[in-house]
């Protein structure tokens, strides 16, 4: 097949390929929403587990368990660093826009080009909701000063609304590659959720809530048990003339 024949065939397939581009774009939007959902679910689960550990488990059980283990190890002549309540990592402090004039200029240029491509006023009537959603993402990246995300959106915009390769096959390939990447991230977060829900802290939290619904206090019972252990080991150390740490 000659180059001219291939071009003619591509022209004939043009409308069908454009329809496939629009379909791929809708599927991409669906995956983006799904990724946002699983990310939020994972973040909420992590926050819930941290709140349970730091606010309930550690003060009622964890500190006595840690002390009992340290006392026993000291009695047996072993060394063990004390367990501590987990602390959340501080939020990274960064300026919304970089102080580097060159980087700030790059961000503004990317934003202007993306606004030109995605502004709802230039969208066909049937696609205004899509354009508006993309502008939300553009504005969010601009507010954060996220150059990488703006560059990523620019590459994607070339395939979604033009400004890049005119070949619909190339545009379709770019959008489908983006969809595959999103699918990988979706499965990653789903796996993290499953792993968190099969962990010791989640099982403990579930059992504590179940016992509370029955009028019991599992953490208080466990705390008394480990505090009693710590007191016994402390007495053993005193009798062995080894100085025990204070009972917290």
Short mmCIF file of C-alpha atoms in Angstrom, two decimals:
data_model
loop_
_atom_site.label_atom_id
_atom_site.label_comp_id
_atom_site.label_asym_id
_atom_site.label_seq_id
_atom_site.Cartn_x
_atom_site.Cartn_y
_atom_site.Cartn_z
CA UNK A 1 0.00 0.00 0.00
CA UNK A 2 1.37 3.37 -1.02
CA UNK A 3 1.51 6.41 1.25
CA UNK A 4 -1.30 8.00 -0.74
CA UNK A 5 -3.49 4.90 -0.35
CA UNK A 6 -2.80 4.82 3.38
CA UNK A 7 -3.72 8.49 3.70
CA UNK A 8 -6.96 7.93 1.78
CA UNK A 9 -7.83 4.98 4.02
CA UNK A 10 -7.14 7.06 7.13
CA UNK A 11 -9.36 9.86 5.80
CA UNK A 12 -12.18 7.36 5.20
CA UNK A 13 -11.76 5.98 8.72
CA UNK A 14 -11.51 9.48 10.21
CA UNK A 15 -15.09 9.84 11.52
CA UNK A 16 -15.07 6.36 13.04
CA UNK A 17 -11.71 6.96 14.72
CA UNK A 18 -12.89 10.30 16.08
CA UNK A 19 -15.84 8.47 17.62
CA UNK A 20 -13.43 5.98 19.17
CA UNK A 21 -11.36 8.86 20.56
CA UNK A 22 -14.47 10.29 22.23
CA UNK A 23 -15.38 6.86 23.63
CA UNK A 24 -11.84 6.33 24.97
CA UNK A 25 -12.02 9.77 26.56
CA UNK A 26 -15.27 8.88 28.36
CA UNK A 27 -13.72 5.64 29.62
CA UNK A 28 -10.73 7.65 30.82
CA UNK A 29 -13.02 10.01 32.74
CA UNK A 30 -14.65 6.99 34.41
CA UNK A 31 -11.27 5.62 35.50
CA UNK A 32 -10.23 9.03 36.82
CA UNK A 33 -13.36 9.19 38.98
CA UNK A 34 -12.77 5.62 40.16
CA UNK A 35 -9.16 6.40 41.07
CA UNK A 36 -10.31 9.44 43.03
CA UNK A 37 -12.78 7.26 44.93
CA UNK A 38 -10.29 4.53 45.88
CA UNK A 39 -7.71 7.15 46.87
CA UNK A 40 -10.21 8.80 49.21
CA UNK A 41 -11.25 5.41 50.61
CA UNK A 42 -7.63 4.52 51.33
CA UNK A 43 -6.85 7.89 52.91
CA UNK A 44 -9.95 7.64 55.14
CA UNK A 45 -9.01 4.10 56.18
CA UNK A 46 -5.44 5.10 57.06
CA UNK A 47 -6.67 8.09 59.08
CA UNK A 48 -9.17 5.87 60.90
CA UNK A 49 -6.48 3.32 61.80
CA UNK A 50 -4.08 6.03 62.98
CA UNK A 51 -6.77 7.65 65.12
CA UNK A 52 -7.57 4.28 66.70
CA UNK A 53 -3.93 3.44 67.37
CA UNK A 54 -2.87 6.84 68.71
CA UNK A 55 -6.10 7.74 70.52
CA UNK A 56 -7.25 4.41 71.93
CA UNK A 57 -4.85 1.48 71.58
CA UNK A 58 -1.59 3.16 72.61
CA UNK A 59 -2.77 4.99 75.77
CA UNK A 60 -4.84 2.03 77.00
CA UNK A 61 -2.72 -0.95 75.93
CA UNK A 62 0.35 -0.15 73.88
CA UNK A 63 2.35 1.75 76.48
CA UNK A 64 1.87 -1.00 79.09
CA UNK A 65 2.73 -3.73 76.57
CA UNK A 66 5.88 -1.87 75.60
CA UNK A 67 6.89 -1.36 79.22
CA UNK A 68 6.25 -5.01 80.12
CA UNK A 69 8.38 -6.18 77.19
CA UNK A 70 11.24 -3.85 78.17
CA UNK A 71 11.13 -4.94 81.81
CA UNK A 72 11.20 -8.61 80.84
CA UNK A 73 14.08 -8.08 78.42
CA UNK A 74 16.04 -6.20 81.08
CA UNK A 75 15.44 -9.01 83.54
CA UNK A 76 16.71 -11.50 80.92
CA UNK A 77 19.72 -9.29 80.14
CA UNK A 78 18.53 -8.24 76.68
CA UNK A 79 18.34 -4.76 75.22
CA UNK A 80 15.30 -3.55 73.33
CA UNK A 81 14.49 0.01 72.25
CA UNK A 82 11.19 1.22 73.70
CA UNK A 83 8.15 1.19 71.46
CA UNK A 84 6.54 4.56 71.04
CA UNK A 85 3.25 5.86 69.81
CA UNK A 86 3.38 6.39 66.09
CA UNK A 87 3.49 10.00 65.01
CA UNK A 88 2.12 11.20 61.73
CA UNK A 89 4.57 12.65 59.26
CA UNK A 90 4.29 16.42 59.02
CA UNK A 91 2.78 17.84 55.90
CA UNK A 92 5.48 18.98 53.48
CA UNK A 93 5.78 22.72 53.55
CA UNK A 94 6.04 24.20 50.11
CA UNK A 95 5.08 27.46 48.54
CA UNK A 96 2.12 27.19 46.15
CA UNK A 97 4.24 28.78 43.44
CA UNK A 98 8.03 28.45 43.16
CA UNK A 99 10.19 31.49 43.83
CA UNK A 100 12.34 30.67 40.78
CA UNK A 101 11.24 33.19 38.11
CA UNK A 102 11.89 30.67 35.33
CA UNK A 103 9.71 28.02 36.97
CA UNK A 104 6.98 30.56 37.67
CA UNK A 105 7.08 31.63 34.02
CA UNK A 106 6.82 28.00 32.90
CA UNK A 107 3.79 27.44 35.11
CA UNK A 108 2.03 30.51 33.71
CA UNK A 109 2.78 29.50 30.13
CA UNK A 110 1.49 25.96 30.72
CA UNK A 111 -1.62 27.31 32.39
CA UNK A 112 -2.39 29.73 29.55
CA UNK A 113 -2.02 27.02 26.92
CA UNK A 114 -4.17 24.57 28.87
CA UNK A 115 -6.81 27.23 29.49
CA UNK A 116 -6.85 27.93 25.76
CA UNK A 117 -7.41 24.25 24.99
CA UNK A 118 -9.78 23.27 27.78
CA UNK A 119 -11.80 26.41 28.46
CA UNK A 120 -15.50 25.46 28.41
CA UNK A 121 -16.34 28.48 26.25
CA UNK A 122 -14.55 26.91 23.30
CA UNK A 123 -16.08 23.47 23.83
CA UNK A 124 -18.81 21.95 21.69
CA UNK A 125 -22.15 22.08 23.52
CA UNK A 126 -22.21 18.31 24.14
CA UNK A 127 -18.72 18.32 25.67
CA UNK A 128 -18.83 21.33 27.98
CA UNK A 129 -19.02 19.18 31.11
CA UNK A 130 -15.83 17.35 30.05
CA UNK A 131 -13.98 20.61 29.34
CA UNK A 132 -15.15 22.09 32.65
CA UNK A 133 -13.88 19.03 34.53
CA UNK A 134 -10.48 19.30 32.88
CA UNK A 135 -10.28 23.00 33.77
CA UNK A 136 -10.89 22.09 37.41
CA UNK A 137 -7.84 19.79 37.23
CA UNK A 138 -5.81 22.51 35.48
CA UNK A 139 -6.73 25.12 38.10
CA UNK A 140 -5.91 22.72 40.91
CA UNK A 141 -2.46 21.99 39.48
CA UNK A 142 -1.85 25.70 38.90
CA UNK A 143 -2.85 26.57 42.48
CA UNK A 144 -0.36 23.98 43.77
CA UNK A 145 2.36 25.14 41.41
CA UNK A 146 2.62 21.54 40.15
CA UNK A 147 4.70 21.79 36.97
CA UNK A 148 4.75 18.04 36.37
CA UNK A 149 0.98 17.74 36.52
CA UNK A 150 0.53 20.72 34.19
CA UNK A 151 2.95 19.18 31.71
CA UNK A 152 1.11 15.88 31.98
CA UNK A 153 -2.23 17.60 31.31
CA UNK A 154 -0.72 19.39 28.33
CA UNK A 155 0.41 16.10 26.75
CA UNK A 156 -3.01 14.61 27.41
CA UNK A 157 -4.83 17.63 26.01
CA UNK A 158 -3.03 17.23 22.70
CA UNK A 159 -4.69 13.83 22.33
CA UNK A 160 -8.06 14.74 23.83
CA UNK A 161 -8.91 18.06 22.19
CA UNK A 162 -6.14 18.72 19.66
CA UNK A 163 -3.00 20.78 19.59
CA UNK A 164 -0.84 17.70 19.07
CA UNK A 165 -0.77 14.89 16.52
CA UNK A 166 -3.60 15.10 13.95
CA UNK A 167 -3.56 11.34 13.42
CA UNK A 168 -6.58 9.94 15.33
CA UNK A 169 -4.72 6.64 15.77
CA UNK A 170 -1.93 8.40 17.66
CA UNK A 171 -4.44 10.33 19.75
CA UNK A 172 -6.30 7.12 20.55
CA UNK A 173 -3.06 5.39 21.58
CA UNK A 174 -2.16 8.23 23.98
CA UNK A 175 -5.58 8.16 25.66
CA UNK A 176 -5.58 4.37 25.99
CA UNK A 177 -2.07 4.42 27.48
CA UNK A 178 -3.29 6.93 30.05
CA UNK A 179 -6.22 4.64 30.83
CA UNK A 180 -3.89 1.69 31.40
CA UNK A 181 -1.76 3.78 33.76
CA UNK A 182 -4.85 4.79 35.74
CA UNK A 183 -5.93 1.14 35.90
CA UNK A 184 -2.56 0.25 37.45
CA UNK A 185 -2.96 2.92 40.13
CA UNK A 186 -6.53 1.81 40.85
CA UNK A 187 -5.37 -1.75 41.49
CA UNK A 188 -2.47 -0.45 43.60
CA UNK A 189 -4.81 1.44 45.95
CA UNK A 190 -7.26 -1.45 46.08
CA UNK A 191 -4.40 -3.71 47.11
CA UNK A 192 -3.38 -1.27 49.85
CA UNK A 193 -6.95 -1.21 51.17
CA UNK A 194 -7.09 -5.01 51.27
CA UNK A 195 -3.69 -5.18 53.01
CA UNK A 196 -4.76 -2.61 55.61
CA UNK A 197 -7.99 -4.49 56.31
CA UNK A 198 -6.14 -7.74 56.90
CA UNK A 199 -3.62 -6.13 59.27
CA UNK A 200 -3.45 -6.49 63.04
CA UNK A 201 -4.61 -2.96 63.84
CA UNK A 202 -7.76 -3.23 61.70
CA UNK A 203 -8.64 -6.61 63.25
CA UNK A 204 -8.11 -5.15 66.71
CA UNK A 205 -10.25 -2.10 65.91
CA UNK A 206 -13.04 -4.35 64.60
CA UNK A 207 -12.95 -6.55 67.70
CA UNK A 208 -12.91 -3.52 70.02
CA UNK A 209 -16.00 -2.11 68.33
CA UNK A 210 -17.76 -5.46 68.46
CA UNK A 211 -17.02 -5.81 72.19
CA UNK A 212 -18.17 -2.23 72.80
CA UNK A 213 -21.50 -2.98 71.09
CA UNK A 214 -21.92 -5.79 73.64
CA UNK A 215 -21.14 -3.48 76.55
CA UNK A 216 -17.52 -4.53 77.04
CA UNK A 217 -14.19 -2.71 76.90
CA UNK A 218 -11.58 -4.95 75.31
CA UNK A 219 -8.79 -2.36 75.45
CA UNK A 220 -9.30 -1.76 79.17
CA UNK A 221 -9.09 -5.52 79.80
CA UNK A 222 -5.92 -5.84 77.75
CA UNK A 223 -4.45 -2.78 79.41
CA UNK A 224 -5.01 -4.24 82.88
CA UNK A 225 -3.39 -7.51 81.80
CA UNK A 226 -0.24 -5.87 80.45
CA UNK A 227 0.00 -3.42 83.34
CA UNK A 228 -0.15 -6.36 85.73
CA UNK A 229 2.64 -8.07 83.75
CA UNK A 230 4.74 -4.92 83.94
CA UNK A 231 4.29 -4.72 87.71
CA UNK A 232 5.31 -8.37 88.15
CA UNK A 233 8.43 -7.93 86.02
CA UNK A 234 9.25 -4.75 87.93
CA UNK A 235 9.14 -6.70 91.19
CA UNK A 236 11.43 -9.35 89.69
CA UNK A 237 13.94 -6.68 88.75
CA UNK A 238 13.84 -5.16 92.23
CA UNK A 239 14.54 -8.54 93.79
CA UNK A 240 17.41 -9.09 91.38
CA UNK A 241 18.93 -5.70 92.42
CA UNK A 242 18.54 -4.30 88.90
CA UNK A 243 17.06 -0.87 88.69
CA UNK A 244 13.74 -1.01 86.79
CA UNK A 245 12.42 1.84 84.65
CA UNK A 246 9.50 3.81 86.08
CA UNK A 247 6.03 2.36 85.61
CA UNK A 248 4.28 4.67 83.13
#
